XYZ file of C-alpha atoms in Angstrom:
757
model
C 84.471 44.009 149.138
C 84.257 40.380 147.997
C 86.702 39.088 145.421
C 83.898 38.017 143.090
C 82.721 41.611 142.871
C 86.205 42.857 142.010
C 86.484 40.239 139.299
C 83.396 41.594 137.542
C 85.182 44.634 136.108
C 83.606 44.008 132.738
C 80.113 44.379 134.164
C 81.162 47.625 135.856
C 82.611 48.991 132.604
C 79.447 48.127 130.713
C 77.359 50.103 133.195
C 79.878 52.975 133.125
C 79.698 53.024 129.347
C 75.957 53.579 129.519
C 76.471 56.481 131.927
C 79.159 58.052 129.764
C 76.998 57.779 126.651
C 74.061 59.481 128.342
C 73.105 63.149 128.114
C 73.110 63.948 131.810
C 75.255 66.802 133.129
C 78.829 65.992 134.154
C 78.076 66.129 137.876
C 75.178 63.726 137.492
C 77.411 61.327 135.591
C 80.011 61.305 138.339
C 77.326 60.821 140.988
C 76.101 57.797 139.047
C 79.672 56.479 138.677
C 80.402 56.408 142.421
C 77.090 54.611 143.007
C 77.910 51.973 140.364
C 81.403 51.344 141.748
C 80.263 51.258 145.377
C 77.479 48.805 144.608
C 79.536 46.539 142.356
C 82.426 46.377 144.813
C 80.223 46.276 147.907
C 82.023 49.348 149.215
C 80.703 51.626 151.958
C 82.500 54.650 150.503
C 83.474 55.528 146.945
C 84.822 59.008 146.144
C 86.227 60.806 143.133
C 88.676 63.704 143.442
C 89.595 65.785 140.391
C 92.582 68.036 139.903
C 91.465 71.565 139.152
C 93.695 74.638 139.232
C 96.319 72.755 141.179
C 94.016 71.347 143.893
C 92.347 67.962 144.267
C 88.663 68.687 144.742
C 86.135 66.163 146.057
C 83.776 65.959 143.080
C 81.484 63.083 143.908
C 81.041 60.632 146.769
C 78.887 57.868 148.075
C 79.358 57.318 151.796
C 81.013 60.598 152.826
C 79.071 63.744 153.694
C 77.405 65.348 150.654
C 78.207 68.773 152.140
C 81.909 68.060 151.548
C 81.494 67.831 147.756
C 83.255 70.791 146.078
C 84.292 71.961 149.555
C 87.038 69.501 150.511
C 90.208 70.316 148.596
C 93.726 68.941 148.977
C 96.994 70.139 147.521
C 99.205 67.796 145.566
C 101.097 65.760 148.152
C 98.642 66.636 150.937
C 96.837 63.814 152.701
C 96.415 60.328 151.310
C 94.633 61.567 148.186
C 97.317 64.185 147.491
C 100.068 61.600 147.968
C 98.433 59.224 145.478
C 98.129 61.979 142.876
C 101.641 63.347 143.373
C 103.341 59.942 143.234
C 100.878 58.399 140.733
C 100.953 55.363 142.999
C 98.367 53.122 144.659
C 97.751 53.259 148.414
C 96.234 50.222 150.124
C 95.856 50.634 153.906
C 94.045 48.627 156.563
C 94.237 51.666 158.882
C 94.234 54.994 157.052
C 95.057 57.113 160.116
C 98.322 55.218 160.646
C 99.841 56.556 157.428
C 102.190 59.534 158.015
C 100.500 61.562 155.244
C 96.979 61.093 156.617
C 95.123 64.424 156.849
C 91.758 64.446 158.627
C 88.962 66.507 157.063
C 86.089 66.776 159.588
C 83.537 67.984 157.010
C 83.687 64.611 155.252
C 82.590 62.494 158.227
C 85.286 59.934 157.367
C 86.453 59.330 160.964
C 84.455 56.092 161.305
C 86.120 54.475 158.269
C 89.400 52.656 158.831
C 90.510 50.870 155.657
C 91.370 52.943 152.602
C 92.379 52.170 149.017
C 93.043 54.773 146.360
C 94.293 54.706 142.782
C 95.339 57.595 140.549
C 93.211 58.571 137.565
C 95.807 58.900 134.807
C 95.550 61.002 131.670
C 98.538 61.415 129.355
C 100.880 59.801 131.871
C 99.841 62.256 134.595
C 97.503 61.970 137.533
C 94.415 64.104 137.009
C 92.422 62.745 139.904
C 92.008 59.975 142.447
C 89.442 57.193 142.846
C 89.154 56.022 146.461
C 87.134 53.460 148.410
C 86.807 53.076 152.192
C 85.466 50.555 154.697
C 84.645 50.647 158.380
C 86.435 47.371 159.059
C 90.220 47.189 159.142
C 91.583 45.165 156.254
C 93.936 45.517 153.296
C 92.311 45.173 149.902
C 93.189 42.194 147.743
C 95.291 42.678 144.580
C 92.387 41.677 142.367
C 90.258 44.400 143.957
C 92.955 47.013 143.330
C 93.198 45.818 139.735
C 89.476 46.388 139.318
C 89.775 49.932 140.714
C 92.673 50.737 138.387
C 90.759 49.521 135.363
C 87.750 51.621 136.357
C 90.016 54.641 136.971
C 91.280 54.358 133.425
C 87.753 54.569 132.055
C 87.064 57.527 134.335
C 89.880 59.455 132.675
C 87.943 59.280 129.401
C 84.756 60.443 131.084
C 86.607 63.363 132.694
C 88.118 64.378 129.371
C 84.873 64.141 127.410
C 82.153 65.105 129.885
C 82.879 68.822 130.252
C 84.900 68.590 133.480
C 87.595 70.934 132.161
C 88.225 74.564 133.056
C 86.929 77.025 130.469
C 90.415 78.575 130.241
C 91.951 75.276 129.205
C 94.302 75.220 126.231
C 95.406 72.038 124.557
C 93.378 68.896 124.121
C 91.824 67.252 127.170
C 93.753 69.319 129.702
C 92.626 68.611 133.224
C 95.809 69.896 134.821
C 96.313 73.427 136.050
C 96.079 75.917 133.217
C 98.353 78.407 134.938
C 101.429 79.740 133.172
C 104.615 77.863 133.961
C 108.338 78.480 133.451
C 110.501 75.476 132.593
C 114.252 75.851 132.762
C 116.876 74.122 130.664
C 120.305 74.390 129.093
C 121.220 76.885 126.371
C 122.074 74.953 123.227
C 121.283 77.275 120.315
C 120.569 80.859 121.253
C 117.446 82.582 120.030
C 113.849 83.476 120.772
C 110.702 82.025 119.266
C 107.008 81.607 119.903
C 104.751 78.843 118.665
C 102.488 75.976 119.588
C 103.770 72.823 121.250
C 104.102 69.783 118.998
C 105.595 66.476 120.128
C 108.106 64.840 117.789
C 106.537 61.519 118.693
C 102.899 62.558 119.151
C 101.520 61.117 122.360
C 98.911 58.442 121.759
C 95.860 59.415 123.775
C 93.416 56.567 124.287
C 90.075 58.119 123.381
C 87.842 55.052 123.708
C 88.352 52.737 126.627
C 85.238 50.544 126.813
C 85.008 47.813 124.183
C 81.888 47.153 122.125
C 83.147 43.768 120.913
C 85.914 42.082 122.914
C 86.584 39.475 120.221
C 87.198 42.198 117.656
C 89.527 44.001 120.081
C 91.449 40.788 120.705
C 91.950 40.257 116.969
C 93.229 43.814 116.638
C 95.823 43.140 119.321
C 96.863 39.838 117.714
C 97.391 41.610 114.384
C 99.386 44.401 116.074
C 101.580 41.839 117.855
C 102.301 40.115 114.540
C 103.259 43.412 112.883
C 105.414 44.492 115.813
C 107.247 41.159 115.896
C 107.906 41.412 112.160
C 109.453 44.829 112.743
C 111.675 43.467 115.524
C 112.742 40.521 113.362
C 113.737 42.879 110.536
C 115.625 45.106 112.935
C 117.492 42.086 114.325
C 118.277 40.738 110.857
C 119.597 44.079 109.590
C 121.969 44.552 112.531
C 125.419 43.088 111.875
C 127.225 41.715 114.912
C 130.761 40.491 115.163
C 131.124 37.508 117.455
C 128.390 38.329 119.933
C 128.715 40.588 122.951
C 126.615 42.723 125.261
C 125.019 44.627 122.370
C 123.641 41.385 120.977
C 122.347 40.336 124.383
C 120.475 43.640 124.704
C 118.779 43.210 121.345
C 117.943 39.585 122.052
C 116.390 40.588 125.384
C 114.365 43.222 123.541
C 113.246 40.558 121.092
C 112.397 38.220 123.977
C 110.035 40.828 125.437
C 108.329 41.137 122.049
C 107.501 37.431 122.235
C 106.732 37.381 125.981
C 103.493 35.417 126.353
C 102.981 36.774 129.854
C 102.864 40.322 128.522
C 100.444 39.313 125.766
C 98.311 37.426 128.292
C 98.023 40.465 130.578
C 96.828 42.580 127.636
C 94.249 39.936 126.745
C 93.056 39.818 130.346
C 92.596 43.594 130.243
C 90.514 43.189 127.079
C 88.465 40.488 128.862
C 87.654 43.055 131.547
C 85.949 45.165 128.868
C 88.712 47.474 127.605
C 89.485 48.329 123.991
C 92.796 47.166 122.509
C 94.387 50.605 123.019
C 93.108 50.888 126.575
C 94.280 47.365 127.415
C 97.821 48.107 126.216
C 97.813 51.389 128.107
C 96.482 49.662 131.227
C 99.316 47.117 131.218
C 101.761 49.933 130.423
C 100.599 51.803 133.526
C 101.461 48.762 135.630
C 104.896 48.663 134.007
C 105.506 52.331 134.861
C 104.519 51.714 138.463
C 106.975 48.838 138.668
C 109.696 50.958 137.063
C 109.328 53.574 139.781
C 109.898 50.901 142.408
C 113.010 49.354 140.838
C 116.412 50.361 142.196
C 118.416 47.857 140.160
C 119.668 49.719 137.021
C 119.790 46.517 134.960
C 116.200 45.613 135.767
C 115.135 49.199 135.180
C 116.697 49.056 131.703
C 114.735 45.916 130.933
C 111.527 47.601 132.064
C 112.366 50.518 129.773
C 112.621 47.992 126.927
C 109.119 46.801 127.736
C 107.875 50.390 127.885
C 109.369 51.074 124.457
C 107.742 47.966 123.013
C 104.392 48.926 124.516
C 104.648 52.335 122.832
C 105.447 50.614 119.544
C 102.479 48.242 119.939
C 100.154 51.119 120.853
C 101.190 53.071 117.755
C 100.566 50.061 115.544
C 97.135 49.250 116.948
C 96.069 52.905 116.842
C 97.414 53.439 113.329
C 99.485 56.453 114.441
C 102.947 55.453 113.247
C 104.500 58.657 111.953
C 106.468 61.450 113.583
C 105.181 65.005 113.591
C 107.459 65.713 110.607
C 105.825 63.004 108.551
C 102.373 64.258 109.497
C 103.319 67.851 108.604
C 103.349 71.034 110.674
C 100.239 73.199 110.363
C 101.315 76.333 112.231
C 104.290 78.007 113.914
C 105.706 75.189 116.004
C 107.968 74.639 118.990
C 109.020 71.001 118.702
C 109.355 68.885 121.844
C 111.346 65.647 121.959
C 113.401 63.538 124.322
C 116.227 63.769 121.790
C 116.641 64.138 118.033
C 119.057 63.049 115.372
C 120.265 65.551 112.758
C 118.388 63.777 109.971
C 115.157 63.835 111.986
C 115.468 67.590 112.483
C 116.067 68.176 108.783
C 112.772 66.440 107.966
C 110.808 69.363 109.411
C 109.415 72.287 107.436
C 111.848 75.111 108.239
C 109.160 77.711 107.542
C 107.042 76.514 110.465
C 109.651 75.072 112.829
C 110.452 77.995 115.116
C 112.251 76.257 117.975
C 113.157 72.947 119.595
C 113.018 71.792 123.215
C 114.845 68.615 124.201
C 114.596 66.672 127.425
C 118.201 65.656 126.831
C 120.618 67.115 124.270
C 124.106 68.607 124.607
C 126.045 71.621 123.351
C 128.138 69.677 120.874
C 125.652 67.031 119.712
C 125.246 67.010 115.950
C 121.566 67.902 116.138
C 122.624 71.083 117.949
C 125.098 71.910 115.192
C 122.459 71.326 112.512
C 119.914 73.444 114.376
C 122.457 76.232 114.710
C 123.085 76.082 110.975
C 119.330 76.231 110.371
C 118.967 79.181 112.731
C 116.556 77.260 114.965
C 116.846 78.026 118.706
C 117.235 74.962 120.904
C 116.741 74.532 124.643
C 118.143 71.302 126.077
C 117.798 69.331 129.288
C 114.265 70.617 129.885
C 113.372 68.007 132.472
C 109.708 67.111 132.771
C 108.693 69.175 129.745
C 106.377 66.454 128.448
C 104.623 66.288 131.814
C 104.166 70.070 132.024
C 103.122 70.870 128.477
C 100.285 69.560 126.321
C 100.019 69.453 122.540
C 98.806 72.822 121.299
C 99.979 74.858 124.287
C 101.329 78.288 123.406
C 105.060 78.453 124.198
C 107.482 81.355 124.437
C 111.023 80.065 123.999
C 113.878 82.260 125.207
C 117.118 80.315 125.069
C 119.041 83.369 126.256
C 117.100 83.089 129.517
C 117.515 79.268 129.432
C 113.759 78.872 129.739
C 110.480 78.261 127.995
C 107.195 79.773 129.181
C 104.122 77.613 128.652
C 100.598 79.067 128.547
C 102.013 82.583 129.138
C 100.069 85.331 130.822
C 99.585 88.699 129.144
C 102.388 90.146 131.282
C 104.755 87.373 130.210
C 103.917 87.974 126.559
C 104.584 91.706 126.923
C 107.972 91.077 128.552
C 108.833 88.543 125.858
C 107.929 90.959 123.091
C 110.059 93.666 124.728
C 113.105 91.342 124.865
C 112.464 90.250 121.289
C 112.322 93.864 120.124
C 115.667 94.607 121.771
C 117.131 91.500 120.182
C 115.880 92.515 116.755
C 117.376 95.985 117.182
C 120.686 94.363 118.030
C 120.396 92.170 114.930
C 119.794 95.305 112.876
C 123.057 96.726 114.224
C 124.851 93.532 113.193
C 123.193 93.608 109.763
C 124.577 97.107 109.269
C 128.073 95.626 109.619
C 127.527 93.388 106.585
C 129.918 95.276 104.298
C 132.263 96.460 107.047
C 135.500 94.435 107.299
C 136.342 92.691 110.605
C 139.415 94.762 111.431
C 140.697 95.212 114.979
C 141.435 98.570 116.601
C 145.144 98.073 115.826
C 144.355 97.399 112.135
C 144.613 93.598 111.991
C 142.254 91.858 109.542
C 140.454 88.781 110.913
C 138.956 86.316 108.436
C 135.371 85.383 109.278
C 133.886 82.429 107.424
C 130.695 80.465 107.964
C 129.912 76.803 108.512
C 127.378 75.210 106.179
C 125.968 71.861 105.205
C 122.958 72.593 103.020
C 122.645 74.234 99.630
C 120.483 77.001 101.075
C 123.136 77.820 103.708
C 125.291 79.500 101.036
C 122.885 82.447 101.046
C 124.424 83.366 104.413
C 127.501 84.665 102.567
C 125.539 87.581 101.119
C 123.448 88.122 104.226
C 126.422 88.299 106.608
C 129.205 89.502 104.342
C 131.348 86.534 105.425
C 134.646 85.799 103.667
C 133.666 82.310 102.542
C 132.609 78.901 103.799
C 135.251 77.561 106.155
C 133.486 74.242 106.728
C 130.980 72.643 104.390
C 129.750 69.460 106.083
C 129.220 67.104 103.154
C 127.658 64.411 105.365
C 124.326 66.243 105.603
C 123.454 64.986 102.117
C 124.152 61.444 103.314
C 122.155 61.865 106.530
C 118.956 62.928 104.799
C 119.104 60.274 102.055
C 117.353 56.931 102.280
C 120.152 55.383 100.205
C 123.798 56.190 99.568
C 123.864 59.372 97.399
C 125.160 58.587 93.923
C 128.210 60.430 92.577
C 126.099 62.476 90.163
C 123.903 63.766 93.003
C 126.958 64.669 95.051
C 128.597 66.408 92.105
C 125.459 68.465 91.429
C 125.304 69.653 95.061
C 128.989 70.617 95.189
C 128.797 72.515 91.903
C 125.680 74.414 93.021
C 127.402 75.370 96.284
C 130.505 76.684 94.491
C 128.394 78.505 91.927
C 126.412 80.186 94.685
C 129.589 81.116 96.597
C 131.075 82.811 93.521
C 134.623 84.044 94.130
C 134.535 83.204 97.833
C 136.283 79.975 98.867
C 134.418 76.882 100.036
C 136.257 74.305 102.140
C 134.621 70.916 101.699
C 135.116 68.516 104.584
C 134.969 64.952 103.332
C 132.138 62.894 104.723
C 132.106 62.522 108.526
C 129.658 59.706 109.127
C 129.627 56.694 111.403
C 129.793 56.800 115.171
C 126.855 58.842 116.439
C 125.887 59.708 112.838
C 125.035 56.177 111.805
C 123.404 55.567 108.438
C 120.829 52.771 108.090
C 122.185 51.824 104.671
C 125.823 51.645 105.812
C 126.595 48.953 108.372
C 129.825 47.482 109.676
C 130.883 44.408 111.552
C 131.849 45.955 114.878
C 128.361 45.838 116.398
C 127.151 48.704 118.559
C 130.031 50.873 119.738
C 130.261 51.845 123.388
C 132.107 55.067 122.444
C 130.871 55.929 118.927
C 132.536 59.372 118.850
C 135.901 57.632 119.218
C 135.037 54.721 116.946
C 134.606 53.755 113.314
C 133.789 57.116 111.781
C 134.953 59.972 109.547
C 138.289 59.360 107.785
C 138.665 55.934 109.403
C 135.442 54.759 107.810
C 136.183 56.465 104.477
C 139.618 54.862 104.112
C 138.208 51.428 104.842
C 135.183 51.925 102.577
C 137.319 53.589 99.915
C 134.623 53.175 97.270
C 132.593 55.787 99.149
C 135.551 58.169 99.289
C 136.525 57.599 95.642
C 133.003 58.547 94.561
C 133.113 61.691 96.689
C 136.586 62.602 95.429
C 135.486 62.352 91.784
C 132.326 64.331 92.513
C 134.313 67.144 94.153
C 137.051 67.219 91.501
C 134.587 67.273 88.602
C 132.355 69.871 90.292
C 135.391 72.159 90.800
C 136.521 72.044 87.162
C 138.163 75.378 86.302
C 138.201 76.486 89.941
C 140.293 75.997 93.084
C 139.115 73.097 95.228
C 139.642 73.126 98.993
C 139.404 69.669 100.596
C 139.652 68.973 104.323
C 139.907 65.525 105.928
C 138.164 65.016 109.304
C 139.468 63.228 112.385
C 143.040 62.694 111.194
C 144.890 60.857 113.947
C 148.174 60.057 112.229
C 150.069 61.489 109.278
C 149.726 58.300 107.201
C 145.924 58.699 107.248
C 146.269 62.141 105.663
C 148.717 60.732 103.118
C 146.352 57.918 102.126
C 143.380 60.262 101.773
C 145.382 62.722 99.662
C 146.745 59.880 97.514
C 143.208 58.645 96.893
C 142.163 62.114 95.690
C 145.258 62.428 93.518
C 144.554 59.041 91.933
C 141.071 60.192 91.020
C 142.489 63.448 89.627
C 144.840 61.424 87.428
C 141.946 59.215 86.306
C 139.899 62.266 85.274
C 142.884 63.826 83.506
C 143.530 60.582 81.652
C 140.112 60.869 80.058
C 140.647 64.422 78.898
C 138.150 66.003 81.265
C 138.502 69.417 82.862
C 140.244 69.546 86.228
C 140.319 72.062 89.055
C 142.913 74.825 88.600
C 144.373 73.779 91.946
C 143.548 71.409 94.794
C 144.456 72.579 98.293
C 144.473 69.981 101.019
C 143.845 70.482 104.713
C 143.065 68.530 107.838
C 140.901 68.816 110.924
C 142.841 68.830 114.176
C 140.390 67.146 116.523
C 142.426 64.218 117.837
C 145.058 65.513 120.312
C 147.614 62.952 119.047
C 147.914 64.902 115.789
C 149.383 67.887 117.636
C 152.404 65.755 118.471
C 153.074 65.218 114.752
C 152.859 68.768 113.433
C 156.489 68.776 112.316
C 155.637 65.898 109.938
C 152.133 67.031 108.989
C 152.496 70.750 108.246
C 154.832 70.376 105.222
C 152.175 68.173 103.599
C 149.170 70.542 103.697
C 148.061 74.094 102.943
C 145.689 74.707 105.861
C 144.696 73.276 109.237
C 141.404 73.703 111.095
C 140.945 73.063 114.799
C 137.601 71.395 115.504
C 136.948 72.425 119.080
C 133.837 70.266 119.567
C 135.545 66.892 119.228
C 138.833 68.241 120.552
C 137.141 69.194 123.819
C 135.643 65.778 124.427
C 138.897 64.016 123.543
C 141.048 66.262 125.721
C 138.787 65.817 128.733
C 137.652 62.229 128.021
C 134.109 63.595 128.243
C 131.360 62.225 125.987
C 129.831 65.292 124.347
C 126.447 63.534 124.063
C 126.237 62.928 127.821
C 123.977 65.614 129.354
C 125.757 65.301 132.712
C 129.017 66.395 131.079
C 127.590 69.019 128.727
C 128.713 71.995 130.814
C 131.337 70.374 133.006
C 134.358 71.509 130.978
C 134.813 75.098 129.858
C 136.209 76.091 126.464
C 138.123 78.792 128.333
C 139.953 76.319 130.530
C 143.775 76.527 130.589
C 143.981 73.023 129.077
C 142.181 74.013 125.870
C 143.770 77.443 125.550
C 147.284 76.133 126.135
C 146.700 73.342 123.610
C 145.613 75.828 120.928
C 148.512 78.152 121.744
C 150.908 75.222 121.283
C 149.503 74.592 117.792
C 149.436 78.233 116.688
C 153.186 78.855 116.747
C 154.295 75.966 114.478
C 151.530 76.753 111.953
C 152.588 80.381 111.640
C 156.230 79.366 111.274
C 155.351 76.868 108.536
C 153.126 79.362 106.694
C 150.090 77.110 107.074
C 146.775 78.880 107.485
C 145.219 77.967 110.836
C 141.514 78.328 111.617
C 139.087 77.376 114.356
C 135.859 75.988 112.938
C 134.174 74.654 116.067
C 131.380 76.233 118.064
C 133.941 77.863 120.356
C 134.754 80.467 117.710
C 131.136 81.594 117.448
C 131.026 83.053 120.962
C 132.371 86.591 121.376
C 134.290 85.994 124.616
C 135.820 82.738 123.398
C 136.616 84.273 119.994
C 138.374 87.159 121.746
C 140.551 84.654 123.608
C 141.328 82.791 120.365
C 142.445 86.014 118.680
C 144.639 86.595 121.712
C 146.278 83.225 121.007
C 147.096 84.256 117.447
C 144.088 82.764 115.669
C 142.994 85.100 112.885
C 140.629 82.789 110.936
C 137.278 81.689 112.345
C 134.567 79.599 110.701
C 131.342 80.007 112.595
C 127.572 79.772 112.343
C 126.052 82.553 110.184
C 124.128 83.979 113.150
C 127.419 84.533 114.982
C 129.108 86.594 112.252
C 127.528 89.902 113.320
C 128.339 89.588 117.049
C 131.892 88.371 116.317
C 132.492 91.174 113.813
C 131.311 93.743 116.359
C 133.659 92.252 118.943
C 136.620 92.231 116.532
C 136.125 95.884 115.589
C 136.165 96.902 119.255
C 139.256 94.837 120.125
C 142.931 95.777 120.390
C 144.614 92.582 119.152
C 148.018 93.406 120.603
C 146.542 94.073 124.031
C 144.578 90.811 124.192
C 147.620 88.841 122.959
C 149.735 90.284 125.758
C 147.005 89.557 128.299
C 146.589 85.958 127.096
C 150.352 85.377 127.387
C 150.207 86.521 131.007
C 147.122 84.400 131.761
C 148.517 81.189 130.302
C 151.794 81.586 132.164
C 149.923 81.678 135.468
C 146.223 80.835 134.927
C 143.735 82.411 137.344
C 141.218 80.280 139.202
C 138.404 81.543 136.959
C 139.672 82.247 133.454
C 136.227 83.182 132.159
C 135.610 85.794 134.866
C 139.067 87.255 134.293
C 138.480 87.636 130.552
C 135.051 89.183 131.061
C 136.569 91.699 133.456
C 139.383 92.500 131.010
C 136.943 92.922 128.113
C 134.717 95.226 130.169
C 137.637 97.461 131.125
C 138.949 97.449 127.553
C 135.557 98.372 126.087
C 135.241 95.189 124.031
C 131.749 94.597 122.632
C 130.656 91.157 123.893
C 126.893 91.627 123.460
């Protein structure tokens, strides 16, 4: 295989283009392709294997026995061809039989060939076949020859997708992979069941045309895309505010350096010179980057390669004109959304009528997108590893978060089982709905207050649907998260008034804005650069007290909206008593300002705080005389108690809400609050789970603010519970905690007949 032949990739692509454009049957096209490649590369053998129904089938060959075509089949990982497909890696061997994965197939007549080179045929980041060449003589192939094969393999993926070489049972565009049903496991984030068609949050760019008609025109397209991409990076760099340099600035500068890397641009131009379109050239260079990433053990270098991958995706979107997310393009049918991760604002952009469920490759139980999804009633499965490699756009999905799984391309049997589980679930929901007007009173006649968490105007409807006692946590930051600019006071006031009007006589506790940290706003920057621990950084009350103009506007909006009513205000992430004092003083100053102008005021303003920072528990003797209510936020409290980042998937399930540390902490807070006559509630996700809520009631908690979907199950649990008995049991458990607190409580509940369904 002379080097000059390998360098003539453009001539090969031109001939392949003619074959692909012809009207011959698919098999005839592949037969012509192996002849073209073998002749152009002076190869004695050229073979194409395609992945069909999980097996790599010899589809066309020049040089091996014709009788082996459609007869020789290899499993993924079997033989040299199977290894190439499974690893999506190149093999280049001067003696094929010396490789440990070599598998001899006598029907092929390949025993007389020694050297072997094979490259994967990639479609949508997955190997869908293998292109291989062989020689009698022993020699390794030169890099330039391998490059030529990889370029040709890329064009073959288009031929395979467009020439009818797809199973008739295929669902989803261009699928060449197995069409069998598959179960993908994950982590339960928001319980629920849903069915719909797979849609990627960032739709995958599929290169449809690989062979260029006019290389000069393709080159100009790439130049224009580079210019646009670099402008975007410059704006991003200019908008970021850094304080005195640091690692964050170095990361962004490295990212910017890649955007201007002439070597990267040169490699794309060389790919265009070989005859590829602009999109195909970018994808071709991106494939090389992915191969290098798989070979890198150094985490720092791997991060840099990820930067280059991200930039390549950006460039590909620009040149293809596909810049928007699926939300911006609009959902057309019942959808199960797939993403690596999502922010709360991104989730809120979707049409709630068609968004039936979400699957995340990452995600965590206490991430804000999970909280928003729970409020929206959208089931979420997290940590679904490899979902984007196993599912194609348009695949039918059955999402069952209760089973911690999603079923792609389900069989009829799977659909029947899913429908049966869904029917049972709906019957259970009907039982909960029947409890709407029944008070949550324990067996020993103790009334528990059940309130709901909200953040959107439409969430208030849950009060009537569930029969809840009020809104125990209205997250005012949602309005800020979905706005392109800082919401003006009038807009805020209108929202707060509408919420109180809709709630009627039921109380609404407004938590002042909790933004910053992991809920960054593009229009609100600060001079601390990127924070290594955003959850413990410049956020919530800390941000609001520093940017007091923001808090003054919110205070006036709340006070004016509550004219003639009682206003409940709660400050988030209070760490020290003076922070509460300053926030309350700011509100009182605004109340005096409104009164001084003769405007109507609230009948009363009741102030409360969120206990999320453990340090505040050491100051209860000073804090409690200053406020009317206290709410324990178990999401942040958990991560602060255990020093465990709630957004880190590796830590998502490491620490249990029913651990002695959490339960003892809450028990220590309960006593002083009762003695001081301060209402104490739990408004984190912990209170929305029947077993955990039972334990909280056993600690003396009698106010819970939970997601609307949890009201029915919690009410059923409360009505089956003897409060005195669980309080006595919790006292015994905390004095001498068992090894498995959760198992102990489940056993106790089962014996006591507590409804935990």
